Amino acid sequence: MSTRGLENRIELLQGTLDLLILRTLVLGPVHGHAIAKAIERNSEDVLLVEQGSLYPALHRLIKRSWISVEDGISENNRKAKFYRLTPKGRKQLAVEVTKWETLARAIARVLQPTK
Amino acid sequence: MKRRRHLNHLDEEIREHLEAETQDNIDRGMTPTEARLAALRRFGNVTVVREETYNVWHPVWLQQVLQDARYALRALGRNRRFAGTVIFTLALAIGMNTAVFSVIEAVLLRPLPYPEPDRLVWLAAFDRGYQPENDNHIGQADYTMWSSRTNALESAAAYGNQDLPMMVFGEPSQERVASLTGKFWELTGAKVELGRLFVPGESHAMVLSHVLYERRFHGDPSTLGQVVSINGFPFIVVGVLEKGFRFILPQQSFSGDQVRDIDAYIPIPPVLLTLPPMGQQAWEDLVQQVGPAPMWLNVVARLRTGVSLAMARREMDSIYKSIVLEHSPTQHVFDRFTGWRMSLLQQKLAGSAQRALMVLLAAVLFVHLIAIANIANLLLARAAARRREIAVRAAMGAGRTRVIRQFLAESLLLSSLGCAMGLLLAHYAISMMVRLWPQAIPRLAEARLDTPILLLTLALSCFTGFVFGVAPAMFLWHSNLHDALKDNTQTSSGSTLRTRVRKVLISVELALAIVLLTGAGLMMKSFWRMNANPPGFNPESILTMRVSLAGRQYATWPEQQSYIRTVLSRLEAIPGIDAAGIVGQTLHTNVKAEGLASETPAAAFSAIRAVSIGYLRAMGVPLIAGQWPSDNQMLDEVLVNESFARSLSRKGDVVGRQVSGGFLNGRIAGIVADFKYAQMDAEPTPEVYASYELAPLTNPMSIGLFIKMNGDAAPHIEALQKLVAAVDPTQPLYDAQTLQQSLSDSIAPRRFNLFLMGVFAVSALVMALVGIYGIIACSVTQQTQEIGIRMALGADRNNIMGMVLFEGAKTTASGIVVGLLAAIGLTHLMSSLLYNVKPNDPLTFLAVSLLLIVTALLACLGPALRASLVDPMLALRNE
């Protein structure tokens, strides 16, 4: 059942996972599973995230001090790690968003040169 | 620390994640099992996730390197004997190489520790007729004349060294003093730690070396301004040189003098720098009035910027010609027999050591080659044993780079362990060389493991490790791995090529070893020849000491003679002393024999030695012809040595002839055998022995005492020293030792070379033997089945032993033949290091070949015995 509709999904471009994680954390601290869910839901299930790949990405962001980690209690009352955007991460998000928009515009112009 | 905390929670977090996802799936209506599987699928490979997260914190390459290193350690730990042999061989080779490199670097390559060392030149005169290879030294008048005329040299200095008695706090000692003039301080960049340097024109001032300051003045700063007497003249201590200053310029040494450092510096009295020329009676009289000065000078100078050595030589040539034209021969030392030479100071200092060091360098490179051949051999054997392992790893999907990296890890581990041990070895070797032979080579004391040497060694061992790692891996990768998997016996025809390669390597090793052994053998034979003495001459039983009669109380002959007579009569009165005698000065000059014209000018050039009659008795030299002088003082009779007689004998009988030259004028009473009293490796030269009482007066008068002891009853050396010192406590007694010790000191450079060459040759021999043992033992193991078959077919144990020994002999023989051929070509390069031995001495070649054959066969004997004890049943069943 879960394999159905896979053909409509798009594999994430290299590096875009970081952007998506940062964007997700703008609304406040979130734990790992919830981040995965949020990305899938917000992209209307178009973006395919192999959920496991979230974790190396999260650690990469911690190492760069773009996010921090804290203990908390999840919605179903379990202990969980909550990830929070640091001020540095917030700035980085702005940079990444700009970069992404530039890229997207550029690709759009290439695809519709008549415009 | 932070990373560990993050990673510790990772597993828990992944579990939570999977549970949450499973719960979501159950909420969507899946069964728990389905839900769990779906969650796992969504998540992906947990192990990969964990590894990747881990890799965020730890770089991948580092992990893999650590993994390779761990694996390499384990692999080598399983093969301790292999690893130990390789590490030991490498350590030996690297240690010896590094030690020799650092000596070469210090002696030949390192710039002199003086400012602008590449522009410093050395100037000397030499005799065209007599020993043109030896440097003489320049007279003060000549120095003054040309140093004022030169344009090519921007500054020049002259100095001379003398051993002079110094009286400090009422205690006499003999110190080596350098007398200076010109810009010596500027040329050497010497700085004081205390006080000041003396200036041109100053006299009776003294600058102490730091060593003397510590030794005689106990490092007391109040030494400055104190008055110290040198040879009876007062000198004021004006300064102490910095601890780091080293006097490494060439020194003038008389036969029997020990090479030593300069203890103190004094100015040459300015009045002596003009006239009269040194060495004449007027000059001697002046020295008695103004203070000590050396007979001859050494000259160092700095080339003006942009002036080449050739230009300076041309200028010197014209100055020299004009000096000869403008002055009478009494005013300068140059005459038609005198030439001069100018060379870079660095080259002059390296001079004699250069050839010896190059031979040693070649020798140590040979040892290194043998070590490399040995290690290559071991690695080939090991690679063969690992063929299956590699095949299995390749079959399991290991990539080529991964396999090569594994091999590389092992060999780099081996080579870095070997390198570390080698450096340790080199460190000890260098400090031992510096301690044992400090004066064997100029500047040897400066040898140490410094950065360029360390870098060179590291590069060498990394390169070795790289080659030895990659080569076997490539070799294996290209061989057919499929066969390796199928093949479960150790022997296969494919290994014959490898065996042949290994045998060639062994032959090369043996060939290199025989070259080294021949070199060492030739040097040993030279050494033995040097130690051969005429019958009756036994340097072990002859005690020597020296005294320097100085100061105004010895300004005239009667005082000096009465001192000498007192000392000799007191010594001869002691039971246990067979004879005692003295040698005063030695004059080198032409000796004419009446009624005989000498064959060549050189042959008539003799050393006239001023001795007491007891000297020749103390030496125990046998009389060959004629008789001992009839009177006991030999005032009008002289003795000559065999070389002198030989140089004249074709013109008739020598005994009874009247001879004259220098202070000598007397009848030849007898001929004594040639003997060595100072320089062990000097060829005997013509000598005439005349009474010291006829020799001209000098002050200080340096006297060598020679005392022949009588075996058991011999008095103690300290007791004799006391007895002689008691005659006049103000005169320092020094260099007390047996003649044997003093002779063996005279060949310290040769001992140094022989020792190193010996060490290299023995290491080479041992490595070659280990190599041949290894290959024969290995081939016996490989041939176990063949041996079994042969035995089953009726070969007895002797046949089998013979077969194995023959195999060893074949390898040895080819190595020896090649080695002997190479040795014949190479040994002539070391002829300057030999004494009385031809570079192609057949006896040495024979002895060395025999030694190698015997030891090689002994090395094969073990495996041969093992082969003969093979049980044919077991060997055959083993298949």
PDB file of N, CA and C in Angstrom, chain B residues 25-72:
ATOM      1  N   ASN B  25       0.721   3.967  11.485  1.00  0.00           N
ATOM      2  CA  ASN B  25       0.249   2.980  10.515  1.00  0.00           C
ATOM      3  C   ASN B  25      -0.906   2.160  11.081  1.00  0.00           C
ATOM      4  N   ILE B  26      -0.788   1.774  12.387  1.00  0.00           N
ATOM      5  CA  ILE B  26      -1.870   1.033  13.022  1.00  0.00           C
ATOM      6  C   ILE B  26      -3.125   1.894  13.021  1.00  0.00           C
ATOM      7  N   ASP B  27      -2.939   3.197  13.311  1.00  0.00           N
ATOM      8  CA  ASP B  27      -4.077   4.119  13.305  1.00  0.00           C
ATOM      9  C   ASP B  27      -4.720   4.163  11.931  1.00  0.00           C
ATOM     10  N   ARG B  28      -3.898   3.970  10.888  1.00  0.00           N
ATOM     11  CA  ARG B  28      -4.458   3.976   9.542  1.00  0.00           C
ATOM     12  C   ARG B  28      -5.114   2.653   9.186  1.00  0.00           C
ATOM     13  N   GLY B  29      -5.007   1.671  10.134  1.00  0.00           N
ATOM     14  CA  GLY B  29      -5.750   0.438   9.932  1.00  0.00           C
ATOM     15  C   GLY B  29      -4.910  -0.765   9.580  1.00  0.00           C
ATOM     16  N   MET B  30      -3.595  -0.714   9.707  1.00  0.00           N
ATOM     17  CA  MET B  30      -2.769  -1.902   9.406  1.00  0.00           C
ATOM     18  C   MET B  30      -2.725  -2.789  10.620  1.00  0.00           C
ATOM     19  N   THR B  31      -2.374  -4.057  10.355  1.00  0.00           N
ATOM     20  CA  THR B  31      -2.129  -4.959  11.481  1.00  0.00           C
ATOM     21  C   THR B  31      -0.785  -4.565  12.079  1.00  0.00           C
ATOM     22  N   PRO B  32      -0.533  -4.873  13.342  1.00  0.00           N
ATOM     23  CA  PRO B  32       0.740  -4.469  13.987  1.00  0.00           C
ATOM     24  C   PRO B  32       1.964  -4.932  13.201  1.00  0.00           C
ATOM     25  N   THR B  33       1.945  -6.167  12.687  1.00  0.00           N
ATOM     26  CA  THR B  33       3.105  -6.670  11.950  1.00  0.00           C
ATOM     27  C   THR B  33       3.303  -5.869  10.681  1.00  0.00           C
ATOM     28  N   GLU B  34       2.208  -5.699   9.927  1.00  0.00           N
ATOM     29  CA  GLU B  34       2.257  -4.905   8.703  1.00  0.00           C
ATOM     30  C   GLU B  34       2.757  -3.504   9.001  1.00  0.00           C
ATOM     31  N   ALA B  35       2.225  -2.944  10.066  1.00  0.00           N
ATOM     32  CA  ALA B  35       2.547  -1.565  10.427  1.00  0.00           C
ATOM     33  C   ALA B  35       4.033  -1.437  10.710  1.00  0.00           C
ATOM     34  N   ARG B  36       4.584  -2.413  11.446  1.00  0.00           N
ATOM     35  CA  ARG B  36       6.002  -2.374  11.820  1.00  0.00           C
ATOM     36  C   ARG B  36       6.877  -2.465  10.558  1.00  0.00           C
ATOM     37  N   LEU B  37       6.518  -3.411   9.658  1.00  0.00           N
ATOM     38  CA  LEU B  37       7.296  -3.580   8.431  1.00  0.00           C
ATOM     39  C   LEU B  37       7.251  -2.319   7.579  1.00  0.00           C
ATOM     40  N   ALA B  38       6.025  -1.737   7.473  1.00  0.00           N
ATOM     41  CA  ALA B  38       5.877  -0.517   6.664  1.00  0.00           C
ATOM     42  C   ALA B  38       6.734   0.601   7.239  1.00  0.00           C
ATOM     43  N   ALA B  39       6.730   0.680   8.594  1.00  0.00           N
ATOM     44  CA  ALA B  39       7.524   1.734   9.240  1.00  0.00           C
ATOM     45  C   ALA B  39       9.005   1.552   8.907  1.00  0.00           C
ATOM     46  N   LEU B  40       9.472   0.286   8.979  1.00  0.00           N
ATOM     47  CA  LEU B  40      10.873   0.000   8.686  1.00  0.00           C
ATOM     48  C   LEU B  40      11.206   0.374   7.256  1.00  0.00           C
ATOM     49  N   ARG B  41      10.240   0.073   6.331  1.00  0.00           N
ATOM     50  CA  ARG B  41      10.482   0.402   4.924  1.00  0.00           C
ATOM     51  C   ARG B  41      10.610   1.902   4.732  1.00  0.00           C
ATOM     52  N   ARG B  42       9.674   2.628   5.381  1.00  0.00           N
ATOM     53  CA  ARG B  42       9.731   4.080   5.247  1.00  0.00           C
ATOM     54  C   ARG B  42      11.045   4.652   5.781  1.00  0.00           C
ATOM     55  N   PHE B  43      11.507   3.996   6.836  1.00  0.00           N
ATOM     56  CA  PHE B  43      12.680   4.524   7.501  1.00  0.00           C
ATOM     57  C   PHE B  43      13.958   4.311   6.676  1.00  0.00           C
ATOM     58  N   GLY B  44      14.032   3.160   6.026  1.00  0.00           N
ATOM     59  CA  GLY B  44      15.258   2.822   5.297  1.00  0.00           C
ATOM     60  C   GLY B  44      16.175   1.976   6.172  1.00  0.00           C
ATOM     61  N   ASN B  45      17.407   1.761   5.697  1.00  0.00           N
ATOM     62  CA  ASN B  45      18.365   0.881   6.377  1.00  0.00           C
ATOM     63  C   ASN B  45      18.882   1.524   7.663  1.00  0.00           C
ATOM     64  N   VAL B  46      18.487   0.921   8.816  1.00  0.00           N
ATOM     65  CA  VAL B  46      18.825   1.514  10.111  1.00  0.00           C
ATOM     66  C   VAL B  46      20.346   1.599  10.283  1.00  0.00           C
ATOM     67  N   THR B  47      21.026   0.502   9.875  1.00  0.00           N
ATOM     68  CA  THR B  47      22.490   0.488  10.044  1.00  0.00           C
ATOM     69  C   THR B  47      23.147   1.612   9.251  1.00  0.00           C
ATOM     70  N   VAL B  48      22.670   1.769   7.996  1.00  0.00           N
ATOM     71  CA  VAL B  48      23.249   2.826   7.160  1.00  0.00           C
ATOM     72  C   VAL B  48      23.005   4.191   7.789  1.00  0.00           C
ATOM     73  N   VAL B  49      21.784   4.383   8.297  1.00  0.00           N
ATOM     74  CA  VAL B  49      21.460   5.667   8.938  1.00  0.00           C
ATOM     75  C   VAL B  49      22.390   5.903  10.103  1.00  0.00           C
ATOM     76  N   ARG B  50      22.568   4.851  10.884  1.00  0.00           N
ATOM     77  CA  ARG B  50      23.414   4.996  12.058  1.00  0.00           C
ATOM     78  C   ARG B  50      24.859   5.335  11.631  1.00  0.00           C
ATOM     79  N   GLU B  51      25.343   4.608  10.613  1.00  0.00           N
ATOM     80  CA  GLU B  51      26.711   4.857  10.149  1.00  0.00           C
ATOM     81  C   GLU B  51      26.874   6.272   9.611  1.00  0.00           C
ATOM     82  N   GLU B  52      25.849   6.677   8.828  1.00  0.00           N
ATOM     83  CA  GLU B  52      25.962   8.018   8.236  1.00  0.00           C
ATOM     84  C   GLU B  52      25.952   9.087   9.308  1.00  0.00           C
ATOM     85  N   THR B  53      25.108   8.899  10.313  1.00  0.00           N
ATOM     86  CA  THR B  53      25.050   9.874  11.392  1.00  0.00           C
ATOM     87  C   THR B  53      26.391   9.891  12.116  1.00  0.00           C
ATOM     88  N   TYR B  54      26.908   8.687  12.330  1.00  0.00           N
ATOM     89  CA  TYR B  54      28.212   8.559  12.978  1.00  0.00           C
ATOM     90  C   TYR B  54      29.260   9.318  12.170  1.00  0.00           C
ATOM     91  N   ASN B  55      29.155   9.157  10.826  1.00  0.00           N
ATOM     92  CA  ASN B  55      30.137   9.804   9.949  1.00  0.00           C
ATOM     93  C   ASN B  55      30.067  11.318   9.968  1.00  0.00           C
ATOM     94  N   VAL B  56      28.891  11.857  10.383  1.00  0.00           N
ATOM     95  CA  VAL B  56      28.800  13.306  10.490  1.00  0.00           C
ATOM     96  C   VAL B  56      29.858  13.784  11.484  1.00  0.00           C
ATOM     97  N   TRP B  57      30.021  13.002  12.517  1.00  0.00           N
ATOM     98  CA  TRP B  57      30.947  13.422  13.589  1.00  0.00           C
ATOM     99  C   TRP B  57      32.366  12.924  13.346  1.00  0.00           C
ATOM    100  N   HIS B  58      32.502  11.736  12.745  1.00  0.00           N
ATOM    101  CA  HIS B  58      33.851  11.207  12.498  1.00  0.00           C
ATOM    102  C   HIS B  58      34.082  11.124  11.004  1.00  0.00           C
ATOM    103  N   PRO B  59      35.197  11.730  10.505  1.00  0.00           N
ATOM    104  CA  PRO B  59      35.469  11.647   9.076  1.00  0.00           C
ATOM    105  C   PRO B  59      35.687  10.188   8.660  1.00  0.00           C
ATOM    106  N   VAL B  60      35.176   9.842   7.495  1.00  0.00           N
ATOM    107  CA  VAL B  60      35.207   8.455   7.034  1.00  0.00           C
ATOM    108  C   VAL B  60      36.635   7.939   6.884  1.00  0.00           C
ATOM    109  N   TRP B  61      37.473   8.770   6.247  1.00  0.00           N
ATOM    110  CA  TRP B  61      38.822   8.274   5.933  1.00  0.00           C
ATOM    111  C   TRP B  61      39.567   7.893   7.190  1.00  0.00           C
ATOM    112  N   LEU B  62      39.312   8.704   8.244  1.00  0.00           N
ATOM    113  CA  LEU B  62      40.026   8.439   9.486  1.00  0.00           C
ATOM    114  C   LEU B  62      39.619   7.072  10.034  1.00  0.00           C
ATOM    115  N   GLN B  63      38.288   6.826   9.961  1.00  0.00           N
ATOM    116  CA  GLN B  63      37.801   5.530  10.444  1.00  0.00           C
ATOM    117  C   GLN B  63      38.447   4.391   9.702  1.00  0.00           C
ATOM    118  N   GLN B  64      38.483   4.562   8.345  1.00  0.00           N
ATOM    119  CA  GLN B  64      39.010   3.453   7.550  1.00  0.00           C
ATOM    120  C   GLN B  64      40.490   3.261   7.803  1.00  0.00           C
ATOM    121  N   VAL B  65      41.191   4.395   8.003  1.00  0.00           N
ATOM    122  CA  VAL B  65      42.626   4.287   8.293  1.00  0.00           C
ATOM    123  C   VAL B  65      42.820   3.547   9.600  1.00  0.00           C
ATOM    124  N   LEU B  66      41.999   3.928  10.597  1.00  0.00           N
ATOM    125  CA  LEU B  66      42.125   3.265  11.890  1.00  0.00           C
ATOM    126  C   LEU B  66      41.839   1.777  11.756  1.00  0.00           C
ATOM    127  N   GLN B  67      40.796   1.504  10.957  1.00  0.00           N
ATOM    128  CA  GLN B  67      40.411   0.114  10.738  1.00  0.00           C
ATOM    129  C   GLN B  67      41.562  -0.650  10.076  1.00  0.00           C
ATOM    130  N   ASP B  68      42.156  -0.018   9.032  1.00  0.00           N
ATOM    131  CA  ASP B  68      43.283  -0.661   8.343  1.00  0.00           C
ATOM    132  C   ASP B  68      44.434  -0.892   9.307  1.00  0.00           C
ATOM    133  N   ALA B  69      44.690   0.124  10.124  1.00  0.00           N
ATOM    134  CA  ALA B  69      45.824   0.013  11.045  1.00  0.00           C
ATOM    135  C   ALA B  69      45.573  -1.107  12.040  1.00  0.00           C
ATOM    136  N   ARG B  70      44.320  -1.157  12.543  1.00  0.00           N
ATOM    137  CA  ARG B  70      43.983  -2.221  13.498  1.00  0.00           C
ATOM    138  C   ARG B  70      44.185  -3.586  12.866  1.00  0.00           C
ATOM    139  N   TYR B  71      43.704  -3.687  11.632  1.00  0.00           N
ATOM    140  CA  TYR B  71      43.794  -4.974  10.941  1.00  0.00           C
ATOM    141  C   TYR B  71      45.258  -5.331  10.693  1.00  0.00           C
ATOM    142  N   ALA B  72      46.029  -4.299  10.299  1.00  0.00           N
ATOM    143  CA  ALA B  72      47.446  -4.539  10.025  1.00  0.00           C
ATOM    144  C   ALA B  72      48.157  -5.010  11.284  1.00  0.00           C
TER     145      ALA B  72
END
